Coordinates of C-alpha atoms (C1' of nucleotides) in Angstrom, one line a residue:
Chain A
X575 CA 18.5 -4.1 -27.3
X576 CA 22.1 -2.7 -27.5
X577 CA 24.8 -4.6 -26.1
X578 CA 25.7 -3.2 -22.9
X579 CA 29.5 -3.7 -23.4
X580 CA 29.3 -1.7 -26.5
X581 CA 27.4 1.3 -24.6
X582 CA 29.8 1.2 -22.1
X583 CA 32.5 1.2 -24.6
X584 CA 30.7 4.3 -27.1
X585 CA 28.4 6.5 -24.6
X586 CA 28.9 9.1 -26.9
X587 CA 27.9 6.9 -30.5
X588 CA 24.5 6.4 -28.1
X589 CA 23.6 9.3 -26.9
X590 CA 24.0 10.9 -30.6
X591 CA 21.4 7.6 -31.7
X592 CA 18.9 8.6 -28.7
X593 CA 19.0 12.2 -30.2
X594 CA 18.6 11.7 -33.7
X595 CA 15.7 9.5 -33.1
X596 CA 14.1 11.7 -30.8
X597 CA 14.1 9.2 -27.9
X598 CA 15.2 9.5 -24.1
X599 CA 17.0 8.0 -22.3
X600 CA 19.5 8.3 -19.5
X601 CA 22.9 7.1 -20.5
X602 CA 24.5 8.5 -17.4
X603 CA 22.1 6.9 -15.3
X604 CA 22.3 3.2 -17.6
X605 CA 26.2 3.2 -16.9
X606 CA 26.1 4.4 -13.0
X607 CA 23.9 1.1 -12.7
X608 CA 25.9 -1.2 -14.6
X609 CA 29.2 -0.3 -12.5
X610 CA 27.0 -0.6 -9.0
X611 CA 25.6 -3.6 -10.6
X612 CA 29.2 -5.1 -11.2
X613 CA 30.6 -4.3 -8.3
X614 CA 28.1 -6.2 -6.5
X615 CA 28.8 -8.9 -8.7
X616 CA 32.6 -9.0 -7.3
X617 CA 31.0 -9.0 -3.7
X618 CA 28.9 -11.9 -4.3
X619 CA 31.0 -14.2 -6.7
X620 CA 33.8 -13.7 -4.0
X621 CA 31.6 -14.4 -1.1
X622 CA 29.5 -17.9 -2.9
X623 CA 33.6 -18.9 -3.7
X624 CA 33.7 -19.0 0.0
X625 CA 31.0 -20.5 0.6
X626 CA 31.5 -23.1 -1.9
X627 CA 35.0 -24.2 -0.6
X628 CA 33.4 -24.6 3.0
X629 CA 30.4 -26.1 2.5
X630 CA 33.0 -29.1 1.0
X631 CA 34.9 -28.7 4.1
X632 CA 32.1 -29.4 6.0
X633 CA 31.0 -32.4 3.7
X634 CA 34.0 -33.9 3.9
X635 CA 34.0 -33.8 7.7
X636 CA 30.7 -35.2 8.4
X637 CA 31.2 -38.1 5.8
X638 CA 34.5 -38.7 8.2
X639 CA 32.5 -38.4 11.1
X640 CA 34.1 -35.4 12.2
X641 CA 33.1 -31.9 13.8
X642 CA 32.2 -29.2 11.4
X643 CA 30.7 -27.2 13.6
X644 CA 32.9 -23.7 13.2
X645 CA 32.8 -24.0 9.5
X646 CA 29.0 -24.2 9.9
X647 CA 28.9 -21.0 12.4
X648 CA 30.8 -19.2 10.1
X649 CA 28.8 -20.3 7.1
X650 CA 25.4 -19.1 8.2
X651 CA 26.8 -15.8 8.7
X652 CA 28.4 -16.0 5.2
X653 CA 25.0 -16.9 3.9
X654 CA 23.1 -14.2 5.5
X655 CA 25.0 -11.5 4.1
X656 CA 25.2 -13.3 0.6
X657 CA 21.3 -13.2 0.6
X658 CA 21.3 -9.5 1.4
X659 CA 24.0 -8.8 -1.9
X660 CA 22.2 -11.3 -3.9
X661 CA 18.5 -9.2 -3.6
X662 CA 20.7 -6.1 -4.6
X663 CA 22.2 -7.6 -7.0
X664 CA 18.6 -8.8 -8.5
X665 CA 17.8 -5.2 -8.6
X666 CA 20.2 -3.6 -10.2
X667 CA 20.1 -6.1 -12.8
X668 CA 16.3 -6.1 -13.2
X669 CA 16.9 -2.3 -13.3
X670 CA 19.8 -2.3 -15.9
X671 CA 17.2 -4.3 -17.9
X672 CA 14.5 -2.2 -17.8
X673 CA 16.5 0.8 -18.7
X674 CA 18.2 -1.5 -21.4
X675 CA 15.0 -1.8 -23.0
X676 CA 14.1 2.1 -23.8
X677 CA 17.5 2.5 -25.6
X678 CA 16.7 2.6 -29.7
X679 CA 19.1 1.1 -32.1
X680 CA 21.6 2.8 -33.7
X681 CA 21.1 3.8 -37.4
X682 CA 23.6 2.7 -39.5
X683 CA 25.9 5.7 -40.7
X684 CA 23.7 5.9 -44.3
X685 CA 20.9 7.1 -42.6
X686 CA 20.3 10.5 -43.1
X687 CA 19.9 12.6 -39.6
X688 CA 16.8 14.5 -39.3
X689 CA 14.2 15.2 -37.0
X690 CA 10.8 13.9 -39.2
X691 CA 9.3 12.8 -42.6
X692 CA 10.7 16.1 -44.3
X693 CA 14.3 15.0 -44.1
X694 CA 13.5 11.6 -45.6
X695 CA 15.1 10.9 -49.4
X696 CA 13.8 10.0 -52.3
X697 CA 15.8 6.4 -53.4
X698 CA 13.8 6.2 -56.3
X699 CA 11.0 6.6 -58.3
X700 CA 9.1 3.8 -60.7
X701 CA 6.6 4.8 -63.5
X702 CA 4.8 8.4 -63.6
X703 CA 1.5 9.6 -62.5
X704 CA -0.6 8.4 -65.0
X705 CA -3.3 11.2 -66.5
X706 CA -6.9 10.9 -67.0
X707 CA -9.4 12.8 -69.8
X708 CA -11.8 13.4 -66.3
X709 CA -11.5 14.6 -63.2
X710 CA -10.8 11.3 -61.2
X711 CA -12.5 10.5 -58.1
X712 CA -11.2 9.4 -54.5
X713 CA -11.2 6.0 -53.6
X714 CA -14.1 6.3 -51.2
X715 CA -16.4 7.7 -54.0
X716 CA -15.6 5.0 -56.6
X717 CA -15.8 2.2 -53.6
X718 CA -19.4 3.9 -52.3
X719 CA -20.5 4.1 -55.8
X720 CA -19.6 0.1 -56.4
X721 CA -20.7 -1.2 -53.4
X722 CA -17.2 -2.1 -52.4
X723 CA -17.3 -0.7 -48.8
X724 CA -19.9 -0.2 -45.9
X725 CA -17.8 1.8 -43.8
X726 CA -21.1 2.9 -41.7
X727 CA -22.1 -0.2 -40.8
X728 CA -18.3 -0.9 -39.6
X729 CA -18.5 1.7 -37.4
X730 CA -21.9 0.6 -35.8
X731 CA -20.6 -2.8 -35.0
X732 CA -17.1 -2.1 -33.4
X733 CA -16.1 1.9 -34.1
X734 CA -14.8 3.9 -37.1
X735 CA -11.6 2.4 -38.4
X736 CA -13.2 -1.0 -38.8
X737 CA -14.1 -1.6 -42.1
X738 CA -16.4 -3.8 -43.9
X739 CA -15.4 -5.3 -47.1
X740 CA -18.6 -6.0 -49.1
X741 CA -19.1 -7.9 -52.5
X742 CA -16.7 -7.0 -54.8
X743 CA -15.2 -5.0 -52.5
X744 CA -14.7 -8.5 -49.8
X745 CA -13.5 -10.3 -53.0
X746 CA -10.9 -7.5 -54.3
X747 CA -9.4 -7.5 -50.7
X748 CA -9.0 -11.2 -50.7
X749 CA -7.7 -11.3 -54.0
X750 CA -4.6 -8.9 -53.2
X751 CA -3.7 -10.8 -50.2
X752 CA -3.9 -14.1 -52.2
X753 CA -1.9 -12.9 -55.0
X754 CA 0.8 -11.3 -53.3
X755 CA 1.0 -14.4 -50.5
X756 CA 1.4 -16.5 -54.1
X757 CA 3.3 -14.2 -55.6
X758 CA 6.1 -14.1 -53.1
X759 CA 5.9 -18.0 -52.6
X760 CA 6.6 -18.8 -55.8
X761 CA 8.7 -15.8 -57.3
X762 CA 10.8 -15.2 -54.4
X763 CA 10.8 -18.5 -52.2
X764 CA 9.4 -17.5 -48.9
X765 CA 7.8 -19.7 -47.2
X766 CA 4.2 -19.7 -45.7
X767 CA 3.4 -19.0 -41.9
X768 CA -0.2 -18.5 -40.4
X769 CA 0.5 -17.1 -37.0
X770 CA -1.3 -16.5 -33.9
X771 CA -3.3 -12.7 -33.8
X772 CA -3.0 -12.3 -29.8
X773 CA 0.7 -12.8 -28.2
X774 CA 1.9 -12.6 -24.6
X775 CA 3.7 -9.5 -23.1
X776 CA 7.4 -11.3 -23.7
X777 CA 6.7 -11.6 -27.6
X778 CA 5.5 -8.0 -27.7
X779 CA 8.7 -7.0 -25.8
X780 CA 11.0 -9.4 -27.9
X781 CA 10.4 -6.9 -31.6
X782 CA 10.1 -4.0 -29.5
X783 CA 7.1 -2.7 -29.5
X784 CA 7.0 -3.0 -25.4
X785 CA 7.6 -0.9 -23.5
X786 CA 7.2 2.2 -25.5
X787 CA 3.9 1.4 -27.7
X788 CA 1.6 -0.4 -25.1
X789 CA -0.7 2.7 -25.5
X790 CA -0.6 1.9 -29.2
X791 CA -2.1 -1.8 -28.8
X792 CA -5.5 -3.4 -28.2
X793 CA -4.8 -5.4 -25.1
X794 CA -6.9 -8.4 -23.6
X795 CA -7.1 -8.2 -20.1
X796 CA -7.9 -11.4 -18.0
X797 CA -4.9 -13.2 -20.2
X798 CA -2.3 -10.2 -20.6
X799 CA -2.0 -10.7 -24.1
X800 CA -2.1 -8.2 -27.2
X801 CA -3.7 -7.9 -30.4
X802 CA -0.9 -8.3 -32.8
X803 CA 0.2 -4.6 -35.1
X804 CA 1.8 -6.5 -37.6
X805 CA 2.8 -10.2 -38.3
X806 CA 6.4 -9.3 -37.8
X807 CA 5.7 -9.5 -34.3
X808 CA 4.3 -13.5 -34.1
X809 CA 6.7 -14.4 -36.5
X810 CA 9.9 -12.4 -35.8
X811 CA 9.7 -14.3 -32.1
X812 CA 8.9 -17.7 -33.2
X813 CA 12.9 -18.5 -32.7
X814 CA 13.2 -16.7 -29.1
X815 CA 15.0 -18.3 -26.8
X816 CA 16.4 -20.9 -29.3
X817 CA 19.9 -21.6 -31.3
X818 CA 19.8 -22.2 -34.8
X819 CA 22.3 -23.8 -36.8
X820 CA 24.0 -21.5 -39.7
X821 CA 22.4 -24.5 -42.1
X822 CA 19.1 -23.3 -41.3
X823 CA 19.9 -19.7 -42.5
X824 CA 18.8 -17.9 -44.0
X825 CA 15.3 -18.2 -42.8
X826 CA 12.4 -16.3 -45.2
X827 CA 8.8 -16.0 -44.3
X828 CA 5.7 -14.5 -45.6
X829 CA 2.6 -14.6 -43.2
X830 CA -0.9 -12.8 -44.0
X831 CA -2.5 -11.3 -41.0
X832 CA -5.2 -8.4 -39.8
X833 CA -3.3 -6.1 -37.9
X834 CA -4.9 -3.8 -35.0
X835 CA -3.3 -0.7 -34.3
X836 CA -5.4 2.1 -31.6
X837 CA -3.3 4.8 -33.3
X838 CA -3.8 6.5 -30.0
X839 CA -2.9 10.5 -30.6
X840 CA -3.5 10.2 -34.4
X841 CA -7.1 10.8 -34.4
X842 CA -8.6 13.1 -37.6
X843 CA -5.1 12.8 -39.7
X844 CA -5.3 11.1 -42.7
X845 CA -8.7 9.3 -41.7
X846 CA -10.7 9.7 -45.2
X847 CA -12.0 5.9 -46.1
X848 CA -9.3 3.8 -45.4
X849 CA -6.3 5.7 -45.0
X850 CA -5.6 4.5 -41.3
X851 CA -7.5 2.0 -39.7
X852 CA -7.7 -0.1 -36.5
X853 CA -8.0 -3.2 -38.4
X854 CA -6.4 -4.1 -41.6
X855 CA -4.9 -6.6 -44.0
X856 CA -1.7 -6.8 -44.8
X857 CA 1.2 -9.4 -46.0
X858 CA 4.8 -9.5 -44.1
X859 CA 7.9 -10.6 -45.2
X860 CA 10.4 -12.0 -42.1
X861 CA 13.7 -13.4 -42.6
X862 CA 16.7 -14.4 -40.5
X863 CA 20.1 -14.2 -41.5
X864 CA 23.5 -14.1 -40.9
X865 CA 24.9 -10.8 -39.7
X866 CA 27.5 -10.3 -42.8
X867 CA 24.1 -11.0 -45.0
X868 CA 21.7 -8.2 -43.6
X869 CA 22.3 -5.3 -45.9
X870 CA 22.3 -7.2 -49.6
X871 CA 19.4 -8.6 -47.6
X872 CA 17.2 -5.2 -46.8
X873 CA 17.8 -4.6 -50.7
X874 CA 16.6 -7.7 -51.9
X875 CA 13.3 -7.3 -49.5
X876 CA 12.8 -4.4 -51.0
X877 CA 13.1 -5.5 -54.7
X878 CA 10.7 -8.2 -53.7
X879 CA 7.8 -5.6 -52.1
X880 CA 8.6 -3.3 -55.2
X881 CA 7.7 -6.3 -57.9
X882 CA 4.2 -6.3 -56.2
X883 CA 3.8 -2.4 -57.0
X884 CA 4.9 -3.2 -60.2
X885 CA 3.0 -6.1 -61.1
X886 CA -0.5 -3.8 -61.2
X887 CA 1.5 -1.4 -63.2
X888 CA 1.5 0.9 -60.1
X889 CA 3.8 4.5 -60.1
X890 CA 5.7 4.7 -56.5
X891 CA 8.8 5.9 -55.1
X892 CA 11.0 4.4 -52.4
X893 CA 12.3 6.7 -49.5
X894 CA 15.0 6.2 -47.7
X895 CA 13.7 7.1 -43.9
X896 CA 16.0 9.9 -41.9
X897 CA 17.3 9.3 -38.4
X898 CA 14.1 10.6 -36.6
X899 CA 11.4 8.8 -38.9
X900 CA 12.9 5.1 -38.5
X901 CA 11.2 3.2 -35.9
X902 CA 13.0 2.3 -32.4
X903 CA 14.3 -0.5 -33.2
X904 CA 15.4 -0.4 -36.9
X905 CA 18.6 0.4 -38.0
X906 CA 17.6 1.2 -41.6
X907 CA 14.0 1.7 -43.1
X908 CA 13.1 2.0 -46.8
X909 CA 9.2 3.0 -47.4
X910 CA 7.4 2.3 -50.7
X911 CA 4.6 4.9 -50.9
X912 CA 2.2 4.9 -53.6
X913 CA 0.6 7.4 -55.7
X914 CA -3.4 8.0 -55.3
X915 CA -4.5 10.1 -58.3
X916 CA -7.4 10.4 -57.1
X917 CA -6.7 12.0 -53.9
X918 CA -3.3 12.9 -55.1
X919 CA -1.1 12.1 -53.0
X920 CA 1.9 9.0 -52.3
X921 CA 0.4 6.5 -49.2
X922 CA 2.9 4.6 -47.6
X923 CA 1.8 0.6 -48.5
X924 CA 5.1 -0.8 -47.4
X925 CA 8.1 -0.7 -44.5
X926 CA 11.4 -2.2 -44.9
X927 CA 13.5 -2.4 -42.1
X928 CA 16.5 -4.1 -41.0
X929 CA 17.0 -4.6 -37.3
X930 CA 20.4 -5.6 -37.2
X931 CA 20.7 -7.9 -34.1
X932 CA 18.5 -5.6 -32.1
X933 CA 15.5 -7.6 -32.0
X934 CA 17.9 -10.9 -31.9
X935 CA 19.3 -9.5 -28.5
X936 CA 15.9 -8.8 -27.2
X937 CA 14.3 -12.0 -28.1
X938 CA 17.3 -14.1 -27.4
X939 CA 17.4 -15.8 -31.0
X940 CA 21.0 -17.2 -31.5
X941 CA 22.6 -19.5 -34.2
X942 CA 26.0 -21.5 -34.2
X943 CA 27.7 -20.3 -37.4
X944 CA 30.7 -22.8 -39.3
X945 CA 33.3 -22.2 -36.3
X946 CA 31.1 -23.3 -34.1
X947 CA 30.5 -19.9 -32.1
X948 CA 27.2 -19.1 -30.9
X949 CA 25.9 -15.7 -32.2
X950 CA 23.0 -13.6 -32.1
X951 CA 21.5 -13.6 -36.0
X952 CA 20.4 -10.4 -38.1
X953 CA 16.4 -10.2 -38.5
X954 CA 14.5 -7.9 -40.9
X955 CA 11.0 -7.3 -42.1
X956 CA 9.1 -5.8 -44.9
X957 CA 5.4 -5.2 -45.5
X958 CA 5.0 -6.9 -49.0
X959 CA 2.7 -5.0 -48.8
X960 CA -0.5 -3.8 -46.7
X961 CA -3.8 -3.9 -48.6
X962 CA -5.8 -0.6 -47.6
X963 CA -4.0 1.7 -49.1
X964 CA -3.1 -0.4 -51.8
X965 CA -6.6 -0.6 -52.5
X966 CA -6.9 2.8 -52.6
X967 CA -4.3 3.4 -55.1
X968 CA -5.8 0.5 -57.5
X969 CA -9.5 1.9 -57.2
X970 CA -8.2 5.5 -58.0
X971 CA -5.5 4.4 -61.1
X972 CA -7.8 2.1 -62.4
X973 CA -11.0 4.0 -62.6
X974 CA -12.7 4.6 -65.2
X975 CA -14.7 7.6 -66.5
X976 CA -18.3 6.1 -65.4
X977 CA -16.9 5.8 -62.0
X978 CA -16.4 2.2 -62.3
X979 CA -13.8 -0.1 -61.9
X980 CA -11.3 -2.6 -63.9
X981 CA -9.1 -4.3 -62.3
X982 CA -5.4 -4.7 -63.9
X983 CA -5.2 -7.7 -65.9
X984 CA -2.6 -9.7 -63.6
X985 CA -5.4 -9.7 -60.7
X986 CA -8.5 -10.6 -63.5
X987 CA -7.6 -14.4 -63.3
X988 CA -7.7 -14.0 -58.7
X989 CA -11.3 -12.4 -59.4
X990 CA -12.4 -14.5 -61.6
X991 CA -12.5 -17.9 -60.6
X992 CA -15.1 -20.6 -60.8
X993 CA -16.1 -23.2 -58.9
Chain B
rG1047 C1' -12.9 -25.7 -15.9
rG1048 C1' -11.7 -30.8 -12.8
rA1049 C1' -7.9 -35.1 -11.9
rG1050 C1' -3.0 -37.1 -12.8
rA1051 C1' 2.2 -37.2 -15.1
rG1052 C1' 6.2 -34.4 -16.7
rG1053 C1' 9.6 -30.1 -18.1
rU1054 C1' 17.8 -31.6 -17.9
rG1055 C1' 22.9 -29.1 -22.8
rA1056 C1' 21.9 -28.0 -30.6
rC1057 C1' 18.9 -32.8 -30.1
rC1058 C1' 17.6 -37.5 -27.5
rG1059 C1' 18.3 -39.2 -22.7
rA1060 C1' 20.6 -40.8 -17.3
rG1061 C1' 20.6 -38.7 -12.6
rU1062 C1' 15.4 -36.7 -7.4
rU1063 C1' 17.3 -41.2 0.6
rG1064 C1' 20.4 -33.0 -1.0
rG1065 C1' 27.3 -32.6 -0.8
rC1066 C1' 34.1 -33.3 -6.4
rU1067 C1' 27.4 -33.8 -11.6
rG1068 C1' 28.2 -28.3 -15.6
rA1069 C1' 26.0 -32.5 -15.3
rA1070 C1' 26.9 -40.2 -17.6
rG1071 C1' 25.6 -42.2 -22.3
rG1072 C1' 24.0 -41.4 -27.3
rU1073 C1' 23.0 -38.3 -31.7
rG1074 C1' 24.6 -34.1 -34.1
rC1075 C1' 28.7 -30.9 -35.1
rA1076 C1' 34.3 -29.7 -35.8
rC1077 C1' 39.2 -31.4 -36.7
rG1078 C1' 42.5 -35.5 -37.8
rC1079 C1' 43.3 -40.7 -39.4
rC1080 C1' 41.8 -44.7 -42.3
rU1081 C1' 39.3 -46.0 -46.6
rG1082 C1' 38.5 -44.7 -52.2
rC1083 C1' 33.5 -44.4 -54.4
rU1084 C1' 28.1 -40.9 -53.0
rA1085 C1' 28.7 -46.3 -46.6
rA1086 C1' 31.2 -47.4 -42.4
rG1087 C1' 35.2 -47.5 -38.8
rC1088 C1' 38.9 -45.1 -35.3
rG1089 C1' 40.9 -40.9 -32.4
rU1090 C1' 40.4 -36.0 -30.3
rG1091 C1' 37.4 -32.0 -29.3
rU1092 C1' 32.6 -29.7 -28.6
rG1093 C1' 27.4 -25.4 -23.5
rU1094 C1' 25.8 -20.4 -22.4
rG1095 C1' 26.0 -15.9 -19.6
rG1096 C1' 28.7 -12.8 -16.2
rG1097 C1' 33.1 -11.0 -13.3
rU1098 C1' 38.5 -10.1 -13.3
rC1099 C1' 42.2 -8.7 -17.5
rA1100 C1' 44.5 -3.7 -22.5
rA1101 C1' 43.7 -8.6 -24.6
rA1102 C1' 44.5 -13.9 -24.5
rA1103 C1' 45.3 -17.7 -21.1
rG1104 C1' 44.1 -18.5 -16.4
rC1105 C1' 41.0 -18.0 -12.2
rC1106 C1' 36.1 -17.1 -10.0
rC1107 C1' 30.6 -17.0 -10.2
rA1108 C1' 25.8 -18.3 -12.1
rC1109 C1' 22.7 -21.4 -15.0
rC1110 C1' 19.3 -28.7 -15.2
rC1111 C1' 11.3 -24.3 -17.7
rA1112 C1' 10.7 -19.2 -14.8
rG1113 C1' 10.3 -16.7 -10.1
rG1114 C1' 10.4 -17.3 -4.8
rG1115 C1' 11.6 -20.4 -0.3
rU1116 C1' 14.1 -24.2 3.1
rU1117 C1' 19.5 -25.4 4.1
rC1118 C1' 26.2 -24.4 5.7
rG1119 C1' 25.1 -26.6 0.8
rA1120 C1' 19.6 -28.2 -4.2
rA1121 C1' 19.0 -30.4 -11.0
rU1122 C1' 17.6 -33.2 -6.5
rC1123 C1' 12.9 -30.8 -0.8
rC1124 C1' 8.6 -26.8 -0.5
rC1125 C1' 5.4 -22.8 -2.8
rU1126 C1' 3.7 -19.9 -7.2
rG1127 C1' 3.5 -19.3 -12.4
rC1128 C1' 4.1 -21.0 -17.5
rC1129 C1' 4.2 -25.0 -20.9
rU1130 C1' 3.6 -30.3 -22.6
rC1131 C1' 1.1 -35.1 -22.3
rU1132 C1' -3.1 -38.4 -20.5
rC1133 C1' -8.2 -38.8 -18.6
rC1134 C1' -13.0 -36.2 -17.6
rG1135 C1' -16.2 -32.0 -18.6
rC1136 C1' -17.4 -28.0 -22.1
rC1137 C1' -17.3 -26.1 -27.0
rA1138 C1' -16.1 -25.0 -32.5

RNA sequence: GGAGAGGUGACCGAGUUGGCUGAAGGUGCACGCCUGCUAAGCGUGUGUGGGUCAAAAGCCCACCCAGGGUUCGAAUCCCUGCCUCUCCGCCA
């Protein structure tokens, strides 16, 4: 959430953000509100002063034994009218807030302006695509061929995007999640959350997801909660509402979870094997930090998701994400996308974002920093990284001309192990 | 799911016959003093949000889980929701 105070104070900075992300919303109609809004304010701080002043009048009185009864005839009419200012008040605030919450943060003035993925940058580029004496094979034939998938089957029992891991296949999967959880444990001193899958309405608000993505979410019913799209969400919130102290920053934490996503409207793109699923596996990085610390901060995220590409001797490039393709509520997005030589092409395995104090505002996480003054902290997240496509990129580099496959030696020992 | 108890500031913890309590006391924290050895003591200060203001100071308003209600006036009374704890039931 942007600070009202600074939309009142750079409508134009704003409206340019809403437009270069593609959004809507009403900037005109946001500030008409907030004066209304503050103008009733005035009305009702004057008229509770009143009231405050008398109603001590009239304690004083009738602890003297005196008459109050004109201060009390005055007062009830006082209160009346305060209760009709005070429900408008409620409403314009409740509205104000509502409107608050469709406004997208503002990319940082690095951020190239475009419209969609074609304006996006190439920051780099690791390794090269590597070449092969055959013609090599899509991940979906190597996995079918190994036994590694039952993708039919997944279908039968929930619908197709839900996929079932089998053998090998289970034990690959389980393997990158372990080693990259380890890896970023003891290489780059995160520390370990397992987090809750369903979370309420308030949570799902807090990294902004709500209100613009509901359609995008599997959502329980009877409790109003939501399937979680990503761990950022559980674990980005789990300081809502509290204030740390600057000692406890910076905060870094990595947390495996399934994440479910309907991908409503994005039916038949990109579907082949496990390109885009309902359900899938992936390891996020969260930290909290200071404000001044956010940027070095994004970089080092990013260095840490990288090592994982590099460690299985993967080629990738980072791009740095235009105006229009970084999400509502990032100021700044790096993607890692990976190359599939098999179906040759880059996937996009990993997301790093920083927020800024956008999702700080919206779920009210503060910290007291060495003055003493309470402020709201920067958050940012990073997928490090998310397994299907990963998967697909390791079946399809790693194949070999039978069809088979061998995995790169640094995973061997996570395959391996016996009991 | 049934019965009971409770939710106060960064933290712990007073205050519930309604009225100078934004809230005692303690811890923590900040600054200063003292001391000199990785201790203690003493002093002072220390909530958040909003409005007014160019800004600061000042002034005003709100906030004792959340949302309603009763009242001239509520942390204190009533209702609803959420959460925590204890007991019972059910289940992994």
């Amino acid at each position: 959430m942007i600070d009202i105070k600074f939309i009142r104070n750079n409508p134009d900075l704003v409206r340019e953000a809403i437009k270069n992300k593609n959004e809507k919303a009403d900037i005109n109609a946001l500030l008409a509100i907030d004066e209304s809004r503050r103008k009733l304010q005035y009305d009702f701080d004057n008229l509770k002063s009143r009231q405050n002043s008398v109603s001590q009048t009239i304690a004083r009185k009738k602890k003297a034994g005196e008459n109050a009864d004109a201060e009390l005839q005055e007062m009830a009419v006082v209160a009346e009218e305060n209760k009709r200012i005070a429900a408008d008040l409620t409403a314009a605030n409740n509205e104000l807030e509502a409107l608050l919450l469709t406004i997208p943060n503002i990319p940082q003035p690095e951020v190239p302006v475009g419209r969609d993925e074609s304006a996006n940058t190439i920051e780099r580029v690791w390794g090269t695509q590597p070449e092969y004496s055959f013609e090599p094979k899509d991940h979906l034939a190597i996995a079918n061929q190994n036994g590694y998938l039952d993708l039919p089957r997944g279908a039968k029992i929930s619908g197709s995007g839900f996929p079932i891991y089998t053998g090998q296949g289970a034990r690959l999967e389980r393997a990158l999640i372990s080693f990259m959880l380890e890896y970023h444990l003891q290489k780059h001193g995160y520390e370990e959350l397992m987090v809750p899958l369903a979370v309420n309405r308030k949570t799902m608000t807090g990294t902004g997801q709500l209100p613009k993505l509901e359609d995008d979410m599997y959502h329980i019913n009877e409790d109003d909660l939501f399937l979680i799209p990503t761990a950022e969400v559980p674990v980005t919130n789990i300081y809502a509402d509290e204030v740390l102290s600057y000692k406890d920053l910076p905060k870094c934490y990595v947390s495996y979870t399934p994440c479910f996503r309907r991908e409503a409207g994005s039916y038949g793109k990109d579907t082949k094997g496990l390109q885009r699923l309902h359900q899938f596996n992936k390891v996020e990085m969260v930290r909290f930090v200071e404000p001044e610390q956010s940027p070095a901060t994004l970089e080092e995220m990013l260095r840490n998701a990288e090592a994982i590409l590099q460690a299985f001797g993967l080629h990738y490039r980072v791009l740095n994400l235009c105006t229009g393709d970084t999400s509502f509520a990032s100021q700044r997005t790096y993607d890692l996308e990976v190359w599939a030589p098999g179906s040759q092409k880059y996937l996009e395995v990993s997301s790093v974002s920083n927020f800024g104090e956008f999702q700080a505002r919206r779920a009210n996480i503060r910290y007291k920093d060495k003055d003493g003054k309470v402020r709201h902290l920067h958050t940012l997240n990073g997928s490090g990284l998310a397994t299907p496509r990963l998967m697909i990129a390791l079946l399809e580099t790693y194949q070999q001309v039978d069809g088979s496959f061998v995995a790169p030696e640094v995973l061997k020992p996570w395959l391996g192990i016996r009991l």
